[in-house]
């Protein structure tokens, strides 16, 4: 793209143009050379949203819950952005299926922008693309950004790091204490949502979660909220729990330090990816020789890495 | 550890001492400063195994299948190592539950070494620790290494990259074509295993998989094998499919190029992680200043990364 075209896209996005916004998010997915220019141009208009991550096992009802939270945030008059990210799918190269049919309730609402996101060429994948997509949404005026992830895994944990608040959605009978702990969910949850709470066993799940959370010895014990998202039940309570979490974060300064840590990680990751690129582009023959040496067992990978680090100085 | 102690551990591992081997794998998990010395010492004894990754959704029967494959490989007289890795659990800091109770059948067999692996301190996490653990197993004489992963996600895909052959285990009725494609499994599978094939719908699943694979237009279409792991059915056919895949890889040179690519990725990842460490340790105040600038929206993260890259030169 020409610099003028990038500028025009940014201007249109700042004015709330949806197609321009969609185009900028596609540029984030592609991770092309114009992205740095986009980020520079939107910089003054970023840092303005509260981001809420929604994670949990498939089938827990995350999409319905997300849709309900969109509706709740709209009632407060907030503009809302939704990113549905699928870290397990580095290959898909496009939007998730069902993207266009879901969230019908908000399809005609200009205050809502919904987008499934994959990464086609972005270095560092979805965990590096997500904060940039959030900035683009902020530049377009979104005050609440919901990030729904597919599945639970390391990448989801990384995306949870990228949010101001992380909701972990479970269902009655969902795993046991060991499963939860194993999945690393106790550590990332700011609010636990027991969805489909009209099913048998909901009270047991809530009690079990609370017990585990009490035992964890964390400073701020996450709240546990029951919802029946398809019926819209419990959404106000959930919204209140999120607001409480936010108020507490703001009062203690935890929100600022969380965001600063996030910026630090993002810079460090960018530096690492740039260096990786530089090695591939500037010293391909050194790299090829070192691969040969490791392959022939003349060298181990640590020693090979040291050689490259020397060459980079 | 003293250099002499490291040397003694390596020597004992080379001679097949199981406790020394276990200790070295713990060192891989910890990612401590002695690891480079261990890798240097075992270097001449590595690159000697064929590694088989076993991935698939929870409940697909991966553990039972792994146990059967251990038995099958033992019938060929091969020494076998098993790594059970859980990429979704960066926090667990220890072995998976059930580690000690599973694979009872091989508990007293000196030709088998089974280990659940987490990463406690290793930079780059499980995907960087896994190839090192494989090398340690190779140094101890293991000719077949099975790597069983928990769950399906980005990290599993990375671990699939670390294997010579990747088995993707599904069960009858497991998801549909879209699910499989979404999870990125079509791209990573060298052999598809339809386990629990005595259940209804097995034939449909096999047919559907074959259709998708035919449509994918890949050069080497993965074989689809039916098993009933609990009964030991289909294991010989599966072993044959793996052997065919290996023979084909060896004939075409694909095995060598796959392993070379793996070495290249591993070196590049190590370089990136080392640089990341260097930034944190050598220029903490520059990093803190840049975080402030981004936080105050004076700078975007790309520009901040550029400043650090300049400082690193």
XYZ file of C-alpha atoms in Angstrom:
626
model
C 0.000 0.000 0.000
C 1.085 3.565 -0.608
C 1.667 5.734 2.468
C -1.297 7.861 1.359
C -3.554 4.831 1.202
C -2.472 3.745 4.697
C -3.119 7.286 5.948
C -6.559 7.316 4.351
C -7.424 3.952 5.936
C -6.313 5.181 9.359
C -8.290 8.425 8.988
C -11.414 6.565 7.958
C -10.986 4.156 10.891
C -10.654 7.041 13.330
C -13.938 8.378 11.961
C -15.621 5.032 12.597
C -15.642 3.606 9.055
C -16.242 -0.118 9.442
C -14.711 -1.213 6.163
C -11.523 0.682 6.864
C -11.408 -0.886 10.332
C -11.848 -4.360 8.837
C -9.052 -3.621 6.371
C -6.670 -2.559 9.139
C -7.365 -5.730 11.096
C -6.634 -7.741 7.960
C -3.329 -5.897 7.782
C -2.632 -6.947 11.367
C -3.344 -10.554 10.395
C -1.007 -10.326 7.416
C 1.730 -8.705 9.461
C 3.029 -6.889 6.402
C 5.544 -4.040 6.204
C 2.871 -1.330 6.494
C 1.884 -2.420 9.974
C 4.509 -0.344 11.773
C 3.197 2.725 9.967
C -0.381 1.930 10.978
C 0.652 1.493 14.611
C 2.548 4.798 14.572
C -0.444 6.617 13.061
C -3.049 5.300 15.497
C -0.791 5.578 18.560
C -2.395 8.719 20.069
C -5.808 7.070 19.905
C -4.910 3.831 21.698
C -4.892 2.610 25.292
C -8.509 3.647 25.666
C -10.396 0.373 26.056
C -10.932 -2.160 28.783
C -10.234 -5.615 27.352
C -11.964 -8.722 28.619
C -10.747 -12.187 27.654
C -13.214 -15.070 27.570
C -11.671 -18.495 27.676
C -12.732 -22.033 28.583
C -13.296 -25.480 27.141
C -15.147 -25.943 23.827
C -18.875 -26.283 24.417
C -18.839 -24.150 27.566
C -20.967 -21.555 25.819
C -18.338 -18.851 25.366
C -19.885 -17.448 22.188
C -23.343 -17.042 23.686
C -21.835 -15.508 26.786
C -19.803 -13.120 24.657
C -22.922 -12.108 22.753
C -24.742 -11.441 26.028
C -21.849 -9.345 27.337
C -21.938 -7.314 24.121
C -25.593 -6.604 24.788
C -24.873 -5.702 28.414
C -22.048 -3.330 27.490
C -24.233 -1.697 24.843
C -26.853 -0.972 27.507
C -24.170 1.149 29.199
C -23.711 2.953 25.895
C -20.191 1.607 25.356
C -18.925 0.892 21.858
C -17.838 -2.742 21.720
C -15.286 -4.670 19.707
C -15.169 -8.471 19.659
C -12.193 -10.538 18.529
C -12.658 -14.283 18.202
C -9.210 -15.818 18.065
C -8.260 -19.418 17.443
C -4.684 -19.997 18.522
C -4.854 -23.675 17.669
C -5.276 -22.891 14.014
C -2.131 -21.403 12.564
C -3.132 -22.794 9.206
C -6.662 -21.607 8.723
C -5.535 -18.351 7.165
C -8.951 -16.811 7.471
C -11.949 -16.206 9.590
C -13.505 -18.915 11.719
C -16.460 -20.682 10.294
C -19.757 -19.417 11.519
C -18.346 -15.922 11.997
C -20.906 -14.390 9.744
C -23.889 -16.231 11.131
C -23.170 -15.649 14.784
C -24.008 -12.640 16.849
C -26.951 -11.883 14.597
C -28.454 -9.844 17.395
C -25.757 -7.228 16.914
C -25.380 -7.439 13.153
C -27.090 -4.135 12.498
C -25.668 -2.264 15.487
C -23.071 0.310 14.419
C -21.669 0.411 17.951
C -20.472 -3.193 17.692
C -17.686 -4.612 15.566
C -17.171 -8.377 15.506
C -14.249 -10.081 13.895
C -12.743 -13.557 13.838
C -9.030 -13.384 13.602
C -6.346 -15.723 12.375
C -2.742 -14.899 11.609
C -1.590 -15.315 8.091
C 1.868 -13.821 8.162
C 2.257 -12.058 11.462
C 5.506 -12.886 13.191
C 4.871 -14.329 16.602
C 1.396 -15.455 15.622
C -1.846 -14.655 17.306
C -0.352 -13.614 20.633
C 1.532 -10.804 18.942
C -1.282 -9.872 16.574
C -3.952 -9.620 19.275
C -2.691 -6.498 21.079
C -2.321 -4.749 17.727
C -5.871 -5.632 16.713
C -7.026 -4.252 20.088
C -5.246 -0.964 19.323
C -6.959 -0.751 15.944
C -10.333 -1.281 17.636
C -9.461 1.408 20.179
C -8.581 3.827 17.400
C -12.051 3.232 15.965
C -13.595 4.236 19.290
C -14.268 0.896 20.967
C -14.343 1.227 24.756
C -14.887 -2.414 25.609
C -13.041 -5.135 23.706
C -14.039 -8.755 24.236
C -11.522 -11.388 23.191
C -13.012 -14.835 22.864
C -10.531 -17.656 22.496
C -11.156 -21.128 21.147
C -10.047 -23.958 23.387
C -7.642 -23.914 26.295
C -3.902 -24.146 25.991
C -0.639 -22.319 26.249
C -1.641 -19.839 23.556
C -4.869 -19.038 25.406
C -2.844 -18.375 28.507
C -0.747 -15.940 26.487
C -3.858 -14.227 25.209
C -5.212 -14.022 28.750
C -2.016 -12.096 29.513
C -3.099 -9.625 26.844
C -6.382 -8.757 28.597
C -7.263 -6.513 31.512
C -9.664 -9.132 32.868
C -9.874 -12.825 32.073
C -13.112 -14.772 32.413
C -12.754 -18.532 32.607
C -15.978 -20.265 31.580
C -16.729 -23.723 32.939
C -19.887 -25.838 33.003
C -21.361 -28.001 35.761
C -19.489 -31.248 36.045
C -16.649 -29.785 34.057
C -13.539 -31.723 35.029
C -12.380 -31.807 38.567
C -10.009 -29.828 40.709
C -6.994 -31.524 39.217
C -8.095 -30.762 35.650
C -8.589 -27.099 36.441
C -5.255 -26.799 38.134
C -3.550 -28.717 35.343
C -4.931 -26.435 32.689
C -3.402 -23.477 34.501
C -6.801 -21.841 34.757
C -6.657 -21.025 38.456
C -3.775 -18.684 37.773
C -5.305 -16.774 34.876
C -8.935 -16.366 35.995
C -10.062 -12.983 37.279
C -13.674 -14.129 37.264
C -14.904 -17.715 37.052
C -18.176 -18.187 35.171
C -20.156 -21.361 35.770
C -22.333 -21.272 32.653
C -25.337 -23.554 31.992
C -25.931 -23.207 35.720
C -29.450 -24.624 35.342
C -27.908 -28.058 34.855
C -27.538 -30.559 37.682
C -24.310 -30.251 39.611
C -23.941 -26.492 39.206
C -23.866 -25.864 42.954
C -21.224 -28.563 43.406
C -19.046 -27.009 40.723
C -19.369 -23.563 42.292
C -18.526 -24.898 45.748
C -15.579 -26.912 44.464
C -14.191 -23.915 42.590
C -14.532 -21.676 45.648
C -12.735 -24.217 47.810
C -9.867 -24.475 45.379
C -9.639 -20.721 45.064
C -9.559 -20.307 48.841
C -6.770 -22.860 49.065
C -4.740 -21.157 46.357
C -3.707 -18.389 48.716
C -3.919 -15.723 46.025
C -4.201 -12.064 47.073
C -7.335 -11.365 45.055
C -9.600 -14.398 45.022
C -11.584 -14.450 41.742
C -15.340 -14.254 41.987
C -17.417 -17.201 40.859
C -20.603 -16.240 38.979
C -23.386 -18.505 37.768
C -24.969 -17.797 34.369
C -27.392 -19.339 31.922
C -26.206 -17.401 28.890
C -28.844 -18.710 26.464
C -31.531 -17.325 28.782
C -29.601 -14.182 29.602
C -29.547 -15.138 33.281
C -26.724 -13.967 35.515
C -25.334 -11.534 32.941
C -25.910 -8.480 35.134
C -24.157 -10.204 38.044
C -21.274 -11.139 35.750
C -21.016 -7.595 34.436
C -20.966 -6.373 38.042
C -18.194 -8.824 38.935
C -16.150 -7.528 35.996
C -16.795 -3.944 37.064
C -15.743 -4.789 40.636
C -12.573 -6.381 39.364
C -11.841 -3.309 37.252
C -12.505 -0.924 40.146
C -10.191 -2.909 42.385
C -7.493 -3.001 39.701
C -7.752 0.738 39.267
C -7.714 1.432 43.004
C -4.632 -0.688 43.677
C -2.714 0.293 40.557
C -2.808 -3.346 39.419
C -4.325 -2.349 36.076
C -1.461 -0.011 35.249
C 1.206 -2.511 36.206
C -0.533 -5.275 34.266
C -0.613 -3.077 31.180
C 3.005 -2.055 31.615
C 4.106 -5.678 31.911
C 2.141 -6.363 28.753
C 3.935 -3.599 26.877
C 7.276 -4.925 28.100
C 6.496 -8.443 26.894
C 5.312 -7.106 23.580
C 8.493 -5.108 22.983
C 10.653 -8.068 24.007
C 8.757 -10.405 21.689
C 9.082 -7.977 18.786
C 12.809 -7.653 19.365
C 13.181 -11.426 19.417
C 11.177 -11.857 16.211
C 13.096 -9.106 14.429
C 16.373 -10.743 15.381
C 15.110 -14.070 14.129
C 14.276 -12.431 10.806
C 17.670 -10.792 10.688
C 19.443 -14.104 11.185
C 17.469 -15.680 8.353
C 17.968 -12.773 5.988
C 21.455 -11.522 6.760
C 23.343 -14.674 7.588
C 21.705 -17.547 5.726
C 24.996 -19.221 4.901
C 26.265 -19.087 8.491
C 22.960 -20.581 9.611
C 23.139 -23.298 6.946
C 26.719 -24.168 7.989
C 25.706 -24.385 11.629
C 22.745 -26.628 10.768
C 25.204 -28.885 8.936
C 27.520 -28.939 11.940
C 24.709 -29.855 14.333
C 23.409 -32.396 11.847
C 26.861 -34.001 11.680
C 27.088 -33.805 15.476
C 30.157 -31.604 15.394
C 28.282 -28.985 17.377
C 25.333 -28.871 19.750
C 22.533 -26.343 19.328
C 23.707 -24.195 22.238
C 27.139 -23.762 20.708
C 25.496 -23.032 17.340
C 23.311 -20.363 18.918
C 26.394 -18.802 20.524
C 28.089 -18.492 17.130
C 25.112 -16.609 15.767
C 24.946 -14.370 18.821
C 28.598 -13.478 18.216
C 27.864 -12.701 14.577
C 24.940 -10.484 15.593
C 27.118 -8.243 17.798
C 26.205 -28.926 39.925
C 29.947 -29.301 39.670
C 31.344 -30.101 36.216
C 32.467 -33.476 37.618
C 28.967 -34.274 38.811
C 27.515 -33.390 35.396
C 30.146 -35.569 33.752
C 29.335 -38.452 36.077
C 25.611 -38.128 35.338
C 26.254 -38.127 31.600
C 28.565 -41.154 31.862
C 26.024 -43.084 33.900
C 23.275 -42.180 31.406
C 25.397 -43.398 28.496
C 25.749 -46.707 30.339
C 21.983 -46.973 30.709
C 21.588 -45.903 34.344
C 17.919 -44.995 34.749
C 18.285 -42.673 37.708
C 20.967 -40.662 35.968
C 18.743 -40.450 32.895
C 15.832 -39.229 35.012
C 18.100 -36.634 36.584
C 19.222 -35.317 33.199
C 15.635 -34.970 32.029
C 14.869 -33.026 35.205
C 17.755 -30.766 34.272
C 16.170 -30.244 30.860
C 12.905 -29.291 32.565
C 14.691 -26.828 34.831
C 16.622 -25.301 31.960
C 19.483 -24.397 34.270
C 22.993 -23.246 33.383
C 24.391 -26.793 33.278
C 22.191 -27.772 30.362
C 24.547 -26.479 27.668
C 27.305 -28.634 29.199
C 25.056 -31.710 29.205
C 24.133 -31.160 25.553
C 27.791 -30.746 24.609
C 28.731 -33.964 26.431
C 26.015 -36.162 24.934
C 26.322 -34.688 21.430
C 28.187 -37.630 19.827
C 25.515 -40.020 21.056
C 22.484 -38.183 19.680
C 20.505 -38.226 16.438
C 20.057 -41.964 16.764
C 16.339 -42.430 17.376
C 13.187 -42.308 15.335
C 10.687 -40.078 17.125
C 6.955 -40.586 16.862
C 4.514 -37.958 18.088
C 1.059 -39.024 19.250
C -1.515 -36.270 19.368
C -5.289 -35.960 19.345
C -8.211 -34.869 21.430
C -8.482 -35.847 25.116
C -10.275 -39.182 25.504
C -9.133 -40.481 22.124
C -7.114 -43.175 23.853
C -3.639 -41.805 23.202
C -2.143 -43.280 26.371
C -3.381 -46.795 25.693
C -2.227 -46.523 22.097
C 1.180 -45.329 23.254
C 1.445 -48.242 25.649
C 0.602 -50.670 22.815
C 3.182 -49.092 20.535
C 5.782 -49.485 23.278
C 4.935 -53.185 23.381
C 5.125 -53.448 19.585
C 8.486 -51.681 19.397
C 9.834 -53.916 22.159
C 8.890 -56.996 20.114
C 11.330 -55.655 17.499
C 13.945 -55.470 20.245
C 14.120 -51.671 20.155
C 14.788 -49.705 23.325
C 11.952 -47.253 23.825
C 11.614 -43.865 25.486
C 8.250 -42.224 26.153
C 7.736 -38.544 26.879
C 4.286 -37.396 27.931
C 4.172 -33.644 27.515
C 1.437 -31.246 28.475
C 1.933 -27.965 26.674
C -1.223 -26.482 28.140
C 0.256 -26.584 31.586
C 3.083 -24.109 31.965
C 2.325 -23.935 35.682
C 2.183 -27.529 36.797
C 5.881 -27.654 37.505
C 5.900 -31.400 37.771
C 4.876 -34.677 36.315
C 1.370 -35.324 35.054
C -0.971 -37.068 37.382
C -1.256 -40.761 36.802
C 2.291 -40.927 35.469
C 3.271 -43.490 37.996
C 0.223 -45.676 37.633
C 0.134 -45.821 33.870
C 2.076 -48.088 31.610
C 2.249 -50.694 34.336
C 2.857 -53.305 31.670
C 6.302 -51.856 31.038
C 7.167 -50.858 34.583
C 9.681 -53.623 35.086
C 11.144 -53.558 31.565
C 14.641 -52.076 31.512
C 14.347 -51.390 27.798
C 11.603 -48.843 28.378
C 11.848 -45.422 29.998
C 8.661 -43.428 30.569
C 8.573 -39.861 31.719
C 6.001 -37.115 32.007
C 7.546 -33.785 31.323
C 6.710 -30.223 32.243
C 8.922 -27.197 31.976
C 9.838 -25.438 35.139
C 12.386 -22.922 34.023
C 13.292 -23.775 30.475
C 13.289 -20.764 28.174
C 10.926 -21.298 25.297
C 8.911 -23.834 27.251
C 8.063 -27.342 26.271
C 8.713 -26.925 22.563
C 12.338 -26.081 23.281
C 12.727 -28.645 26.046
C 11.331 -31.574 24.058
C 14.154 -31.951 21.495
C 16.673 -31.809 24.337
C 14.862 -34.514 26.280
C 14.856 -36.618 23.099
C 18.637 -36.208 22.855
C 19.064 -37.338 26.452
C 16.954 -40.428 25.712
C 19.051 -41.107 22.611
C 22.229 -40.856 24.661
C 20.823 -43.535 26.942
C 20.335 -45.844 23.958
C 16.670 -45.367 23.081
C 16.005 -46.138 19.414
C 12.324 -45.292 19.353
C 11.009 -42.262 21.203
C 7.266 -41.787 21.548
C 6.061 -38.299 22.397
C 2.512 -38.214 23.657
C 0.950 -34.785 23.888
C -2.074 -33.754 25.907
C -4.768 -31.940 23.973
C -4.582 -30.238 20.621
C -3.380 -26.705 20.068
C -0.624 -24.519 18.766
C 1.912 -26.044 21.122
C 1.011 -29.565 19.994
C 1.579 -28.466 16.427
C 5.011 -27.248 17.461
C 5.753 -30.559 19.107
C 4.564 -32.378 15.998
C 7.258 -30.380 14.202
C 9.750 -31.955 16.589
C 8.910 -35.529 15.558
C 9.891 -37.678 12.598
C 6.340 -38.990 12.323
C 3.144 -37.591 13.752
C 0.151 -39.782 14.547
C -3.154 -37.992 14.910
C -5.608 -40.062 16.947
C -9.331 -39.583 16.435
C -12.365 -41.601 17.479
C -15.535 -42.497 15.552
C -17.874 -39.562 15.384
C -15.058 -37.262 16.367
C -15.951 -33.829 15.085
C -16.493 -33.281 11.411
C -14.392 -32.268 8.470
C -14.490 -28.639 9.456
C -13.292 -29.365 12.993
C -10.363 -31.396 11.726
C -9.335 -28.763 9.246
C -9.758 -26.013 11.835
C -7.524 -27.761 14.304
C -4.776 -27.848 11.686
C -4.567 -31.626 11.981
C -4.700 -32.402 8.277
C -1.399 -30.621 7.844
C 0.501 -32.303 10.655
C -0.697 -35.934 10.386
C 1.631 -38.493 8.844
C -0.668 -41.310 9.916
C -4.284 -40.957 11.034
C -5.414 -43.428 13.689
C -9.121 -44.052 14.122
C -9.046 -45.580 17.607
C -11.993 -47.268 19.331
C -12.830 -48.528 15.858
C -15.270 -51.098 17.303
C -17.668 -48.251 18.000
C -20.487 -47.353 15.637
C -19.588 -44.871 12.951
C -15.953 -45.964 12.613
C -16.288 -46.711 8.908
C -17.897 -43.305 8.305
C -15.054 -41.563 10.100
C -12.459 -43.471 8.091
C -14.223 -42.692 4.813
C -14.662 -39.043 5.678
C -11.002 -38.695 6.626
C -9.882 -40.364 3.393
C -12.079 -38.057 1.340
C -10.674 -34.978 3.035
C -7.133 -36.245 2.636
C -7.685 -36.910 -1.069
C -9.044 -33.416 -1.502
C -6.121 -31.843 0.321
C -3.851 -32.366 -2.680
C -0.844 -33.196 -0.497
C 2.090 -35.063 -2.058
C 2.120 -37.874 0.469
C -1.400 -38.694 1.579
C -1.342 -39.974 5.186
C -2.571 -43.487 5.819
C -5.679 -44.020 7.898
C -5.458 -46.982 10.282
C -8.198 -48.411 12.499
C -7.279 -49.604 15.988
C -8.913 -50.814 19.173
C -6.011 -50.041 21.465
C -7.522 -51.548 24.625
C -7.806 -54.887 22.813
C -4.482 -54.520 21.029
C -6.247 -54.636 17.653
C -4.750 -52.916 14.659
C -1.423 -52.231 16.364
C 0.571 -54.301 13.881
C -1.072 -52.455 10.971
C -0.310 -49.138 12.653
C 3.297 -50.115 13.226
C 3.526 -51.097 9.561
C 2.069 -47.750 8.476
C 4.697 -45.975 10.579
C 7.427 -48.158 9.088
C 6.153 -47.404 5.565
C 6.172 -43.719 6.309
C 9.715 -43.961 7.628
C 10.911 -45.965 4.614
C 9.397 -43.416 2.263
C 10.936 -40.525 4.209
C 14.321 -42.195 4.053
C 14.037 -43.002 0.357
C 13.062 -39.473 -0.651
C 15.405 -37.649 1.710
C 12.397 -36.110 3.437
C 13.567 -37.378 6.830
C 16.906 -35.595 6.548
C 15.384 -32.328 5.413
C 12.751 -32.500 8.157
C 15.463 -32.986 10.751
C 17.590 -30.196 9.313
C 14.647 -27.790 9.384
C 14.095 -28.803 12.987
C 17.694 -28.011 13.897
C 17.414 -24.650 12.164
C 14.260 -23.761 14.087
C 15.855 -24.853 17.321
C 18.957 -22.699 16.799
C 16.824 -19.710 15.795
C 14.605 -20.115 18.854
C 17.635 -20.365 21.151
C 19.131 -17.222 19.656
C 15.871 -15.355 20.139
C 15.552 -16.488 23.755
C 19.145 -15.580 24.546
C 18.634 -12.116 23.101
C 15.492 -11.706 25.150
C 17.440 -12.586 28.277
C 20.185 -10.158 27.300
C 17.735 -7.283 26.918
C 16.276 -7.951 30.352
C 19.629 -8.322 32.044
C 21.840 -5.806 30.261
C 19.499 -2.955 29.495
C 16.751 -2.950 32.117
C 16.635 0.847 32.367
C 16.368 1.358 28.596
C 13.557 -1.199 28.554
C 11.802 0.522 31.475
C 12.082 3.906 29.745
C 10.656 2.489 26.528
C 7.759 0.890 28.424
C 7.042 4.322 29.912
C 7.123 5.934 26.476
C 4.721 3.371 25.016
C 2.535 3.635 28.100
C 2.378 7.425 27.652
C 1.734 6.921 23.927
C 4.849 8.812 22.919
C 6.047 5.729 21.080
C 4.524 2.633 19.523
C 5.898 -0.845 20.238
C 7.583 -1.145 16.828
C 9.571 2.030 17.390
C 10.428 0.817 20.901
C 11.667 -2.503 19.525
C 13.816 -0.613 17.003
C 15.508 1.333 19.810
C 16.461 -1.899 21.546
C 17.695 -3.446 18.310
C 19.965 -0.426 17.867
C 21.254 -0.819 21.417
C 21.947 -4.505 20.812
C 24.225 -3.802 17.835
